[in-house]
Short mmCIF file of C-alpha atoms and ligand atoms in Angstrom, two decimals:
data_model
loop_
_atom_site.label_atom_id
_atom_site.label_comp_id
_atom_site.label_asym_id
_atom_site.label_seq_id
_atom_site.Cartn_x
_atom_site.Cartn_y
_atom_site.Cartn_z
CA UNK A 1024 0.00 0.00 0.00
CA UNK A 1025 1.54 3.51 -1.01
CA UNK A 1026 1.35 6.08 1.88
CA UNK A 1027 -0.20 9.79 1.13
CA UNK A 1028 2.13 12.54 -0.63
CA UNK A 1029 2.73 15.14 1.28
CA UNK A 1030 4.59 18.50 1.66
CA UNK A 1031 6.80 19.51 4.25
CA UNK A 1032 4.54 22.19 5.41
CA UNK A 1033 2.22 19.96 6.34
CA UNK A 1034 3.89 17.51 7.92
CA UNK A 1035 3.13 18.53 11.70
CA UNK A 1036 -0.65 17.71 10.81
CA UNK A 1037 0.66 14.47 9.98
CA UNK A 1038 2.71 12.90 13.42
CA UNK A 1039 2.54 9.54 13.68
CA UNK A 1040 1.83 8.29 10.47
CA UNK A 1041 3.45 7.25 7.23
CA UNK A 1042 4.00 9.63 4.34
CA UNK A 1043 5.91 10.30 1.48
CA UNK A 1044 7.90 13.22 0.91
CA UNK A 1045 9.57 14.66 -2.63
CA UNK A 1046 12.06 16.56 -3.17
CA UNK A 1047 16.06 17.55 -3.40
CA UNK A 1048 18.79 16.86 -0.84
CA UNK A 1049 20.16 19.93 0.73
CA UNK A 1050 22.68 18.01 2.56
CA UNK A 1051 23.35 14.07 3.21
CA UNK A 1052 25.68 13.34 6.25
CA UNK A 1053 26.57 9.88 6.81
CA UNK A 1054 27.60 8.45 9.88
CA UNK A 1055 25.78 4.94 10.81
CA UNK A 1056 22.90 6.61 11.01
CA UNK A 1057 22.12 8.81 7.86
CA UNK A 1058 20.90 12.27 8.09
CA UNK A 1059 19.13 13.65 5.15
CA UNK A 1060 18.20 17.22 4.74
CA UNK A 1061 15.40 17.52 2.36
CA UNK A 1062 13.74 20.48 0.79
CA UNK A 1063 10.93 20.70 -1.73
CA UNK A 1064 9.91 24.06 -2.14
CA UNK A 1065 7.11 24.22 0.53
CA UNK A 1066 9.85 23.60 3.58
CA UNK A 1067 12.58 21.80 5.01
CA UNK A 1068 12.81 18.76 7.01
CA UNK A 1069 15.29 16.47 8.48
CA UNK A 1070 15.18 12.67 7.38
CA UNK A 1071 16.66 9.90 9.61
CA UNK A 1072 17.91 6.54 8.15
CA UNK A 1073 18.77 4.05 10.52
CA UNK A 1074 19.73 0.59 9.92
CA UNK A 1075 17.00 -1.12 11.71
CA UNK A 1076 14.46 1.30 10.15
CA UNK A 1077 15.16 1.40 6.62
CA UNK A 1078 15.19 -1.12 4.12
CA UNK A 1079 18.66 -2.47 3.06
CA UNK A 1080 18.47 -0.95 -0.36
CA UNK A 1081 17.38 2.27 0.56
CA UNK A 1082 19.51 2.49 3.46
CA UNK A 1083 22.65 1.96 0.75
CA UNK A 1084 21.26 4.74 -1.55
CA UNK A 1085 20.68 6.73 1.62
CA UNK A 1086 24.84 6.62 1.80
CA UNK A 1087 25.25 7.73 -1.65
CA UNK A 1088 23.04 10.86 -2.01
CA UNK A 1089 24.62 13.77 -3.29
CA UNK A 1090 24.14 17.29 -3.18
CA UNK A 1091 20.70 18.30 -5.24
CA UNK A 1092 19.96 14.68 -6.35
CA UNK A 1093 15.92 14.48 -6.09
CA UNK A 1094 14.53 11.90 -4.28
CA UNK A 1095 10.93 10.05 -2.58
CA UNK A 1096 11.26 9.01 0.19
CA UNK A 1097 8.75 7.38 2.85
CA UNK A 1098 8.73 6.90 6.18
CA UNK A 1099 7.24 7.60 9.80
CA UNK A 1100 6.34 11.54 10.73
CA UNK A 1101 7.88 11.73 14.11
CA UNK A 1102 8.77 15.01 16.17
CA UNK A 1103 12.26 15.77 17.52
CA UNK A 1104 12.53 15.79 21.22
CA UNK A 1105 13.83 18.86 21.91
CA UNK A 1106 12.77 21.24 19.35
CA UNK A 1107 9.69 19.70 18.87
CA UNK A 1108 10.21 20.15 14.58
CA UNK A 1109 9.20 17.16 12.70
CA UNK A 1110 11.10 14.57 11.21
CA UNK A 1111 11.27 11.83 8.95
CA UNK A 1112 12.29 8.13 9.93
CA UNK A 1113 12.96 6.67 6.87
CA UNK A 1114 11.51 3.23 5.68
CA UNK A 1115 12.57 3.81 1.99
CA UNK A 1116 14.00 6.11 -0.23
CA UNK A 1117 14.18 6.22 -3.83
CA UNK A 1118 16.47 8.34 -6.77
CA UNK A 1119 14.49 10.56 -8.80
CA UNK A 1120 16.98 12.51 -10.19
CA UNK A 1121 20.88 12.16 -10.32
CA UNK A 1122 23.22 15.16 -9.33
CA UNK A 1123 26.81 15.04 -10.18
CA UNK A 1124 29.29 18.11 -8.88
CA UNK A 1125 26.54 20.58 -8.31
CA UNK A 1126 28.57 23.97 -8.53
CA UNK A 1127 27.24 25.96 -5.23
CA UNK A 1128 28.66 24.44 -2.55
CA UNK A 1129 27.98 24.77 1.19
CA UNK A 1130 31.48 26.77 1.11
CA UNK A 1131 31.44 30.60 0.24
CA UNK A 1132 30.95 31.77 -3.35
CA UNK A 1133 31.35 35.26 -4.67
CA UNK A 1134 28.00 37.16 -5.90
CA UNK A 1135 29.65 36.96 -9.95
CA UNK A 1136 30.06 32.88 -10.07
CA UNK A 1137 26.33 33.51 -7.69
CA UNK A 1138 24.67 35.51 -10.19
CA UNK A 1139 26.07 33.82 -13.19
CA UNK A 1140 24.54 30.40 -11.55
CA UNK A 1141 21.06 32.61 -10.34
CA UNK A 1142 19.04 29.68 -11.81
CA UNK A 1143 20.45 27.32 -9.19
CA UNK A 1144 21.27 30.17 -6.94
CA UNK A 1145 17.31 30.08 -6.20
CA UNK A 1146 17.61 26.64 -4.89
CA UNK A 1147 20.07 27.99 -1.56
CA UNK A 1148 17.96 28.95 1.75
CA UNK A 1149 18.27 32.73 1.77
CA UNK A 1150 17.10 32.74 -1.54
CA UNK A 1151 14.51 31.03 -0.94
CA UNK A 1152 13.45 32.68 2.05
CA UNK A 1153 13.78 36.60 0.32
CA UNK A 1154 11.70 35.14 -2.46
CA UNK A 1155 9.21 33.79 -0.77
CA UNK A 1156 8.63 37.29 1.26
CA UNK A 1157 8.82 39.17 -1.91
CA UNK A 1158 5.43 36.70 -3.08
CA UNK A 1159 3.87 37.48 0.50
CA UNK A 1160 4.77 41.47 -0.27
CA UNK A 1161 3.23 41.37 -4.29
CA UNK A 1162 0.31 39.61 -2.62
CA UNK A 1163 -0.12 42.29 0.09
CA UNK A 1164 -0.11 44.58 -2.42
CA UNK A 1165 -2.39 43.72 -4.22
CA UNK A 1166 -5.00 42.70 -0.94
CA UNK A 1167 -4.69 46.04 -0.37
CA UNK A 1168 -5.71 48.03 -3.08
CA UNK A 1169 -8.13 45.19 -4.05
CA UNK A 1170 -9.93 46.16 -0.55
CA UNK A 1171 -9.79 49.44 -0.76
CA UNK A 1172 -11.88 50.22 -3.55
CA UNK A 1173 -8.95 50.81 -6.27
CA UNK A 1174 -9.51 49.50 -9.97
CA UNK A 1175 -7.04 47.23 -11.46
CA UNK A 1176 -5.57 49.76 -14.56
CA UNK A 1177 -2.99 47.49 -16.15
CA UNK A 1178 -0.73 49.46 -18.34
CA UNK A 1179 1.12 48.68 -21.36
CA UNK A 1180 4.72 48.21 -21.22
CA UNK A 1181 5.50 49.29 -25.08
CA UNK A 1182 5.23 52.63 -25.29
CA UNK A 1183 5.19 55.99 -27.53
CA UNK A 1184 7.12 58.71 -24.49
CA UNK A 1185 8.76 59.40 -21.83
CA UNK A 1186 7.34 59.85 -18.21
CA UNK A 1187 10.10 60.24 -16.00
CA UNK A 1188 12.23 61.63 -18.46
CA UNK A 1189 13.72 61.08 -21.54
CA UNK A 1190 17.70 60.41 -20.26
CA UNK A 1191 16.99 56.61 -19.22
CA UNK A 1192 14.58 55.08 -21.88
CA UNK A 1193 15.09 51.59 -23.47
CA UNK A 1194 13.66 51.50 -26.90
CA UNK A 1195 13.07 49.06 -29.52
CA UNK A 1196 12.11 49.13 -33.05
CA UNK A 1197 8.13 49.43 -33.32
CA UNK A 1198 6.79 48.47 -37.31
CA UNK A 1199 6.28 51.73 -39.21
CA UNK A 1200 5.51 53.85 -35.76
CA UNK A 1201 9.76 53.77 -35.43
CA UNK A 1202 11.03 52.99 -31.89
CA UNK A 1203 8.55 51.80 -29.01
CA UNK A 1204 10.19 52.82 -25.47
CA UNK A 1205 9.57 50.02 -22.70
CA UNK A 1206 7.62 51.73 -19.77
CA UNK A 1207 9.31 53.67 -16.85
CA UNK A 1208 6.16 54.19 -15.22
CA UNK A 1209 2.45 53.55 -15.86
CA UNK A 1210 1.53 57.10 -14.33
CA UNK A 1211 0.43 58.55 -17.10
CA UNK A 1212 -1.84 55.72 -18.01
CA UNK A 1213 -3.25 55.39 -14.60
CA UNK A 1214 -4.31 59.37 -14.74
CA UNK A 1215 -6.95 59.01 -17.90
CA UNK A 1216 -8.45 56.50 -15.59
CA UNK A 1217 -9.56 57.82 -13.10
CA UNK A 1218 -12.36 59.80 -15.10
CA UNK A 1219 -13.39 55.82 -15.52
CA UNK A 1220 -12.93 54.47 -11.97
CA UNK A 1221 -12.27 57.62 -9.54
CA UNK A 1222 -9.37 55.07 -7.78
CA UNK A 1223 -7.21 52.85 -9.91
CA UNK A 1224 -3.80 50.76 -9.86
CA UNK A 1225 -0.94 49.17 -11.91
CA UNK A 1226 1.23 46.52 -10.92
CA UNK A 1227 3.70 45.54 -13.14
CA UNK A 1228 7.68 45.83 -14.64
CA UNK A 1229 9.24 48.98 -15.33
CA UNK A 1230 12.54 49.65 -16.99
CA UNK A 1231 15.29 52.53 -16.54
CA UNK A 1232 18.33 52.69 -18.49
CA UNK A 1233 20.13 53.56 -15.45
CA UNK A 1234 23.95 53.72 -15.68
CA UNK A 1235 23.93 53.26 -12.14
CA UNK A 1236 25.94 50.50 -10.63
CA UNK A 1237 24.32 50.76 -6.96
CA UNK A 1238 22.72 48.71 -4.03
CA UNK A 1239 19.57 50.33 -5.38
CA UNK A 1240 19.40 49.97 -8.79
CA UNK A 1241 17.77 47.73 -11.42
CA UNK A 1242 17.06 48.27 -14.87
CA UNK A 1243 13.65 46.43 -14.43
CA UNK A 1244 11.80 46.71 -11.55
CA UNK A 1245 8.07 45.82 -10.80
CA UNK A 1246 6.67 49.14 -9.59
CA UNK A 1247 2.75 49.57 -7.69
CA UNK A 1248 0.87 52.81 -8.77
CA UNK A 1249 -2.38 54.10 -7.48
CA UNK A 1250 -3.46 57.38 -8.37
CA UNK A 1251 -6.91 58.43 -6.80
CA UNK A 1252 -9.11 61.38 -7.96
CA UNK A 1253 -10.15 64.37 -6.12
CA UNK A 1254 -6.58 64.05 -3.85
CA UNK A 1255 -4.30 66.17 -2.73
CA UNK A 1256 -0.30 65.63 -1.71
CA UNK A 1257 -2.06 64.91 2.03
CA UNK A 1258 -3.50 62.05 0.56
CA UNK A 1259 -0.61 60.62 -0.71
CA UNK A 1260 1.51 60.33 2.10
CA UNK A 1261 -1.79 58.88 3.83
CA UNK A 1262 -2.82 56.21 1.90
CA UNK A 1263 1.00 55.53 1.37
CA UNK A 1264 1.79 54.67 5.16
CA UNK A 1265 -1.50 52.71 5.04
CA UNK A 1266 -0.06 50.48 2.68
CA UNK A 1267 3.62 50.19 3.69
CA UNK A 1268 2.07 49.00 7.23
CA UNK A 1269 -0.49 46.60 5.51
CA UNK A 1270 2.70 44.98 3.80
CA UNK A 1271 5.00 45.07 7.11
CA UNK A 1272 2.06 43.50 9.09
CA UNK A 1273 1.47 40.54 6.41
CA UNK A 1274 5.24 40.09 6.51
CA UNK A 1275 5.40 39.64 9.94
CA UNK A 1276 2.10 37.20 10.30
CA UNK A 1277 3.09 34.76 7.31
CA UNK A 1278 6.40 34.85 7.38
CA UNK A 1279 8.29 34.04 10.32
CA UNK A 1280 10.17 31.12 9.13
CA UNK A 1281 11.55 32.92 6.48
CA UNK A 1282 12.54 36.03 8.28
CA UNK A 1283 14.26 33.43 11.11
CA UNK A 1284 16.65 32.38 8.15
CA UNK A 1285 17.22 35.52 7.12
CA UNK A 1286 17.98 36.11 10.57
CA UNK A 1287 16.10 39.68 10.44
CA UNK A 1288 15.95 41.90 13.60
CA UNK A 1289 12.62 42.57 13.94
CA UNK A 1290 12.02 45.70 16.22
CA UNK A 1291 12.78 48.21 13.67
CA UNK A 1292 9.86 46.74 11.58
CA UNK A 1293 7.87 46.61 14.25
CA UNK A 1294 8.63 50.02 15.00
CA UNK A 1295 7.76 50.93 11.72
CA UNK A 1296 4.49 49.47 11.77
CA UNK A 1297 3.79 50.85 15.01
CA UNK A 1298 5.04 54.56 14.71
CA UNK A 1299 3.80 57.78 12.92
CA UNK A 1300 5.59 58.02 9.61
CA UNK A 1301 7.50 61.05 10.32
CA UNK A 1302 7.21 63.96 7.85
CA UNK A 1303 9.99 67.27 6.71
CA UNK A 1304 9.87 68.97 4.17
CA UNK A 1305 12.72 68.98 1.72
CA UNK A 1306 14.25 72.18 2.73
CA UNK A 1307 13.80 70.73 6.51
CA UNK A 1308 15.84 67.70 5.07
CA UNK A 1309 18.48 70.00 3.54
CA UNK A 1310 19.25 71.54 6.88
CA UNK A 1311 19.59 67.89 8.75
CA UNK A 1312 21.82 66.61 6.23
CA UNK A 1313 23.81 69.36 6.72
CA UNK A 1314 23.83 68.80 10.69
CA UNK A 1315 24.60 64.73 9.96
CA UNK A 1316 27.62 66.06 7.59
CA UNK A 1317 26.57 66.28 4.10
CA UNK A 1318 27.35 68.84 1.71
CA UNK A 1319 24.15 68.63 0.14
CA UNK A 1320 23.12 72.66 -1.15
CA UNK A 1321 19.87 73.20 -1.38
CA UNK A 1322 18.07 72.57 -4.75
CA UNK A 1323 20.25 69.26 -5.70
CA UNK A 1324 18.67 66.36 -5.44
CA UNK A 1325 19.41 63.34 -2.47
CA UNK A 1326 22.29 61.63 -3.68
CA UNK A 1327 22.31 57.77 -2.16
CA UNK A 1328 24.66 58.94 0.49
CA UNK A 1329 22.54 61.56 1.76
CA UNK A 1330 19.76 59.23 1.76
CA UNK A 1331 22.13 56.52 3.46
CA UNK A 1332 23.07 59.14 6.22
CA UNK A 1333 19.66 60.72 6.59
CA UNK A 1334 17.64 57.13 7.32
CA UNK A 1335 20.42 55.99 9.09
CA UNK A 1336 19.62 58.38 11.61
CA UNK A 1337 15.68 58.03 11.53
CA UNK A 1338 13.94 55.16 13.63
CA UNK A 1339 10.64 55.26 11.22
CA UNK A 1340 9.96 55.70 7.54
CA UNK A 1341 10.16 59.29 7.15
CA UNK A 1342 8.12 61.38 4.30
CA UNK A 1343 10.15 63.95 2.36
CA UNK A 1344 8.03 66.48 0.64
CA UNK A 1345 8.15 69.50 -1.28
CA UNK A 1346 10.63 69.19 -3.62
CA UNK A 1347 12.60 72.06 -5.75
CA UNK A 1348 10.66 72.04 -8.96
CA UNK A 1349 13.71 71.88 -10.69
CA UNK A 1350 14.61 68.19 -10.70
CA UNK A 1351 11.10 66.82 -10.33
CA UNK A 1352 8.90 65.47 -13.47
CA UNK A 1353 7.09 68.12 -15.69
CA UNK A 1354 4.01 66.76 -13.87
CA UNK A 1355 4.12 67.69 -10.53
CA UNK A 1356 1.55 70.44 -9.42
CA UNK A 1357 3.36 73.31 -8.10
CA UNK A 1358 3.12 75.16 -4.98
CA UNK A 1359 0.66 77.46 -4.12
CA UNK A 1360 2.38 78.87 -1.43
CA UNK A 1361 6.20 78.45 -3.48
CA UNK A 1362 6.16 78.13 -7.02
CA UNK A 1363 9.43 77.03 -6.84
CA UNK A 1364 8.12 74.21 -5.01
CA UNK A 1365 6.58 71.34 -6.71
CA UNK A 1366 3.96 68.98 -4.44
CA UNK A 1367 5.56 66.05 -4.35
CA UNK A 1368 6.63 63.32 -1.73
CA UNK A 1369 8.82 60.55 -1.42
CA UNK A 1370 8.59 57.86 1.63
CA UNK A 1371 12.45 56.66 3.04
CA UNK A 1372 12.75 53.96 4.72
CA UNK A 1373 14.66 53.46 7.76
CA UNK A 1374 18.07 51.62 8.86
CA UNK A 1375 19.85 53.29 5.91
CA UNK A 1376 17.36 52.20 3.29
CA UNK A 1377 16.61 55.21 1.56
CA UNK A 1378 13.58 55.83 -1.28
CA UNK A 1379 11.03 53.24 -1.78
CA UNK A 1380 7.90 55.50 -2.75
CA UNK A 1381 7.96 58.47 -5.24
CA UNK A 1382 5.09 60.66 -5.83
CA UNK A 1383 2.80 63.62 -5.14
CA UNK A 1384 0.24 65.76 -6.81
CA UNK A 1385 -0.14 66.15 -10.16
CA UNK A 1386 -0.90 69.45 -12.17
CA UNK A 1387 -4.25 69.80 -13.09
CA UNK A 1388 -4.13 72.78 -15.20
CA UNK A 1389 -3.75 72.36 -18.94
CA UNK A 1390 -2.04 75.91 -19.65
CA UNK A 1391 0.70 74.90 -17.02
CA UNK A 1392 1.56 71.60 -18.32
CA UNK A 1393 1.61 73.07 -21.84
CA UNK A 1394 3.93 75.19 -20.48
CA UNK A 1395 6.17 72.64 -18.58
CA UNK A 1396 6.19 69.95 -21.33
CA UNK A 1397 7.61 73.22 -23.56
CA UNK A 1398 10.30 74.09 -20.99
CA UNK A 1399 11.47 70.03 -20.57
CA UNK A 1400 12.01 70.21 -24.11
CA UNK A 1401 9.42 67.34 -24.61
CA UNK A 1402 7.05 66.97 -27.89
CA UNK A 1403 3.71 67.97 -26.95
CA UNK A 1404 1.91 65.94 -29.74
CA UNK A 1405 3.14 63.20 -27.69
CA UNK A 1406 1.30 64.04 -24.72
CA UNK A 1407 -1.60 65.27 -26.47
CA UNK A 1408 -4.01 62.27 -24.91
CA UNK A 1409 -2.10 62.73 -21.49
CA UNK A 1410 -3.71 66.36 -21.68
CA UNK A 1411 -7.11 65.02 -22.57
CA UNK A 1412 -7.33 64.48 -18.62
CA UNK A 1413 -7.08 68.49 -18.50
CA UNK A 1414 -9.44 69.53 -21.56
CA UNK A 1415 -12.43 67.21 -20.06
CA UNK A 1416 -13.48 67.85 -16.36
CA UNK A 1417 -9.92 68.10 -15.05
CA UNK A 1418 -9.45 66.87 -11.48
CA UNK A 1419 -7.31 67.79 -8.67
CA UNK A 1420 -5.87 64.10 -8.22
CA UNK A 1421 -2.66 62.50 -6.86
CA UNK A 1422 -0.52 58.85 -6.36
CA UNK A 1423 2.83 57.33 -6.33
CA UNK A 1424 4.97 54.41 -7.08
CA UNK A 1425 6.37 52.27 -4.78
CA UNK A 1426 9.39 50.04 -5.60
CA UNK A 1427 8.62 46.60 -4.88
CA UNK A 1428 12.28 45.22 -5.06
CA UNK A 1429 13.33 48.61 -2.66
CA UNK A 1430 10.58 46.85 -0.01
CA UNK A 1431 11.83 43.59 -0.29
CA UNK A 1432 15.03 44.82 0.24
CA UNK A 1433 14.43 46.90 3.25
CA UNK A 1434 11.86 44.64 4.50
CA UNK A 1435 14.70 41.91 4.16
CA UNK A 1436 17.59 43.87 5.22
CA UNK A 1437 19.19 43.02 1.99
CA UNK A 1438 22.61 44.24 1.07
CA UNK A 1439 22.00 44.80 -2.29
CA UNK A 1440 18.50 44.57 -4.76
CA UNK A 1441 20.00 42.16 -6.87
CA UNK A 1442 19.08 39.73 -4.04
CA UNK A 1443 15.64 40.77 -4.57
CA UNK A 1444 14.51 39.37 -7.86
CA UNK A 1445 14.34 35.96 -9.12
CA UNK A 1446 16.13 37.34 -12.36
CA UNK A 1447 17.08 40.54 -12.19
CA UNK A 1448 18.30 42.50 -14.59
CA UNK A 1449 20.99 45.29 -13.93
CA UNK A 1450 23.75 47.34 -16.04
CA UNK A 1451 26.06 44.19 -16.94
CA UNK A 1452 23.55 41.29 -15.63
CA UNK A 1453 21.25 39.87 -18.60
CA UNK A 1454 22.27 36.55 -17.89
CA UNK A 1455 20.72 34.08 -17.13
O1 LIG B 2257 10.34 58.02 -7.99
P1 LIG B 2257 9.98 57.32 -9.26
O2 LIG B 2257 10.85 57.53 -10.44
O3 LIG B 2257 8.48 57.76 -9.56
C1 LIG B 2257 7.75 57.45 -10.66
O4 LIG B 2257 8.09 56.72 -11.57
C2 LIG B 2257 6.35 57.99 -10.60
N1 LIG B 2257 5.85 58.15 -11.98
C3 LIG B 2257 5.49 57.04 -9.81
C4 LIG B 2257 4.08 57.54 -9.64
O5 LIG B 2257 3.90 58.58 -9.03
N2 LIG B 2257 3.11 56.80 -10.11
O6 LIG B 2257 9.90 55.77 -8.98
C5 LIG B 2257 9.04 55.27 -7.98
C6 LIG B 2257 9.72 54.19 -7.17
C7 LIG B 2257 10.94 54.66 -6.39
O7 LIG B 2257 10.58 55.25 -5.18
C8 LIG B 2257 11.69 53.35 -6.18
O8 LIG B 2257 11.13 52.62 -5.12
C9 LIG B 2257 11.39 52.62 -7.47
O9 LIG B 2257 10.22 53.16 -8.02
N3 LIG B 2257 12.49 52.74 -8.41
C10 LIG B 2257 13.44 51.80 -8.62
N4 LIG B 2257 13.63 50.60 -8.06
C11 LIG B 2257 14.68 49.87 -8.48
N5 LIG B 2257 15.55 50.27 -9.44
C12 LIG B 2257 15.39 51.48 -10.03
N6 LIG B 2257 16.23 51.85 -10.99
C13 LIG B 2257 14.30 52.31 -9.62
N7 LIG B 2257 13.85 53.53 -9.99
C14 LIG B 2257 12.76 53.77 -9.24
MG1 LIG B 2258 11.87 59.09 -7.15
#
């Protein structure tokens, strides 16, 4: 008789009785009692193979397994005295799947043989633990805004202009319309909508030809963008913290485990998801940069040092807002009070992390974005259905992006984003 199939996860539901488990060995020590470490996506479990337990064949392939070989294996659901975790006494085992000289070994690796291997890379227990939190994160997401009354606006990838400027655009050849630029944000997509749906959302990849070799950047990078009608730059930073607490709190419920191998200190997201966001205003920021050291002048932009110094001195996510006009997109609503101020806001995170939301207000007059999208040096015919949001009942309205790989990787405590992505895709990294 052939005993149930079952996945790790389960087992604890399953003390007592036989099973069988499938999967890949992690690690195979043998002594006269064989120890088998066995993963198959859903966990990780230890396997015992004893002599007296196991049948003679499979207790002689139990003293062969190598590295990454799949294999069944059946056998009694038992817990371990001490910690209580289950286990598996073996009764047989069987070879799936051979693995010869599997090329990451327990010993340490540097990240260019790791990235050039990613595709096996994803098989190690950090990875699989980061990965697994980034799912729990896209999924939080999207519970959110789901609950909250926000349409899903999907928007297309392939297409005609800029938003964020033209300086970092991929494009590729497009039939007789020439070149097709691959989105850098579906802002301008989600605006038109809300006409249609009053609160909407994107989800998807975005792509910067950034230059930029840093713990921050990717070239693609899965981006979430709501942009609500009848809201103001207050709003923003509002339904922002809303969400960045939604995701910390899921985190923190269903994922445990994984943050245990990650071996993530906890308080500072549970100070995040307890605290007030705190808020400055950019010129507010200037001046405490300045106090922490920088030589930041006002009306330049955060470098990733400044940002590095500035959070590293912050318990809490901290909102940034009201930013010089001058390096902010053409459409930002400006002012009122400073029209050299444009109403914009970007969210920091804490312990050094730096940006993961960008947004604000968005102009609602037609004249002035005629006027900005002249002064940028853009092609208005381009924009002409952008400003169709202006010519027919034009709304004061407002959103943001937030950076889903700059979460994981705060959320995390990631060195670097590359760690962030199943494949991801940076200046010099297209492979695999
Ligand atoms: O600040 P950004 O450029 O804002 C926009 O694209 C707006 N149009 C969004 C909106 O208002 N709907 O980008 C938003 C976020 C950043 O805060 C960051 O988290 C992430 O996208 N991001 C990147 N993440 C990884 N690699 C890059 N090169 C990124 N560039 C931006
Ligand atoms: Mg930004």
């Amino acid at each position: 008789m052939s005993a149930p199939i079952v996945e790790i996860r389960h087992l604890l539901q399953h003390v007592g009785q036989t099973v069988t488990l499938r999967g890949w060995v992690r690690n195979a020590r043998t002594s006269k009692i064989r120890f088998i470490e066995l993963r198959d996506g859903s966990g990780y479990v230890q396997c015992v193979c004893g002599p007296n337990d196991a049948e003679p064949e499979s207790y002689e392939r139990a003293g062969k397994l190598t590295q990454e070989c799949a294999i069944t294996v059946t056998g009694t659901v038992q817990t371990h005295p001490r910690s209580g975790a289950p286990e598996l006494l073996v009764k047989s085992l069987d070879l799936v799947g051979d693995s010869v000289d599997y090329p990451i070994t327990p010993k340490e690796h540097g990240t260019a043989f790791l990235m050039e291997h990613r595709h096996l890379w994803l098989r190690s227990k950090r990875q699989w633990a980061i990965l697994r939190i980034r799912h729990t994160l896209v999924k939080a997401i999207r519970d959110f805004f789901d609950g909250d009354g926000f349409t899903l606006l999907d928007a297309p990838i392939l297409t005609p202009s800029a938003c964020e400027g033209t300086s970092t655009l991929f494009g590729t050849p497009y039939f007789d319309e020439g070149t097709a630029y691959l989105s850098q944000s579906g802002q301008l997509y989600q605006e038109p909508g809300l006409a249609a749906f009053g609160k909407t959302y994107c989800f998807g990849p975005t792509f910067r030809a950034e230059k930029s070799k840093t713990r921050r950047h990717l070239t693609e990078f899965w981006m979430v963008e709501p942009e609500m009608a009848f809201a103001h730059l207050d709003d923003v930073m509002v339904l922002g913290e809303r969400l960045v607490k939604f995701m910390l709190q899921r985190v923190l419920e269903d994922r445990q485990e994984e943050l245990k191998i990650l071996e993530r200190d906890l308080a500072p997201l549970e100070q995040a998801l307890s605290a007030t966001f705190a808020r400055m205003t950019y010129t507010e920021a200037v001046a405490k940069l300045k106090e922490l050291g920088s030589d930041i002048n006002w009306g330049e932009d955060f470098g990733n040092d400044d940002e590095t110094i500035l959070m590293n001195a912050m318990d809490r996510p901290l909102w940034v807002h009201r930013f010089p006009k001058v390096f902010k997109a053409f459409y930002m609503e400006p002012d009122p009070e400073d029209p050299k101020l444009a109403l914009g806001a970007d969210l920091l995170a804490p312990e050094g992390y730096g940006e993961v939301i960008g947004g604000g207000e968005r102009a609602s007059s037609l004249q002035y974005l005629l006027d900005q999208i002249a002064h940028e040096g853009l092609d208005e015919k381009d924009y002409k259905w952008y400003l169709d949001v202006r010519r027919y009942g034009s709304v004061p309205h407002a959103g943001f992006g937030l950076g889903l790989e700059r979460a994981v990787a705060w959320i995390c405590k990631l060195a670097h984003v590359r760690e962030t992505a199943p494949y991801p895709r940076m200046m010099g990294t297209l492979w695999p």
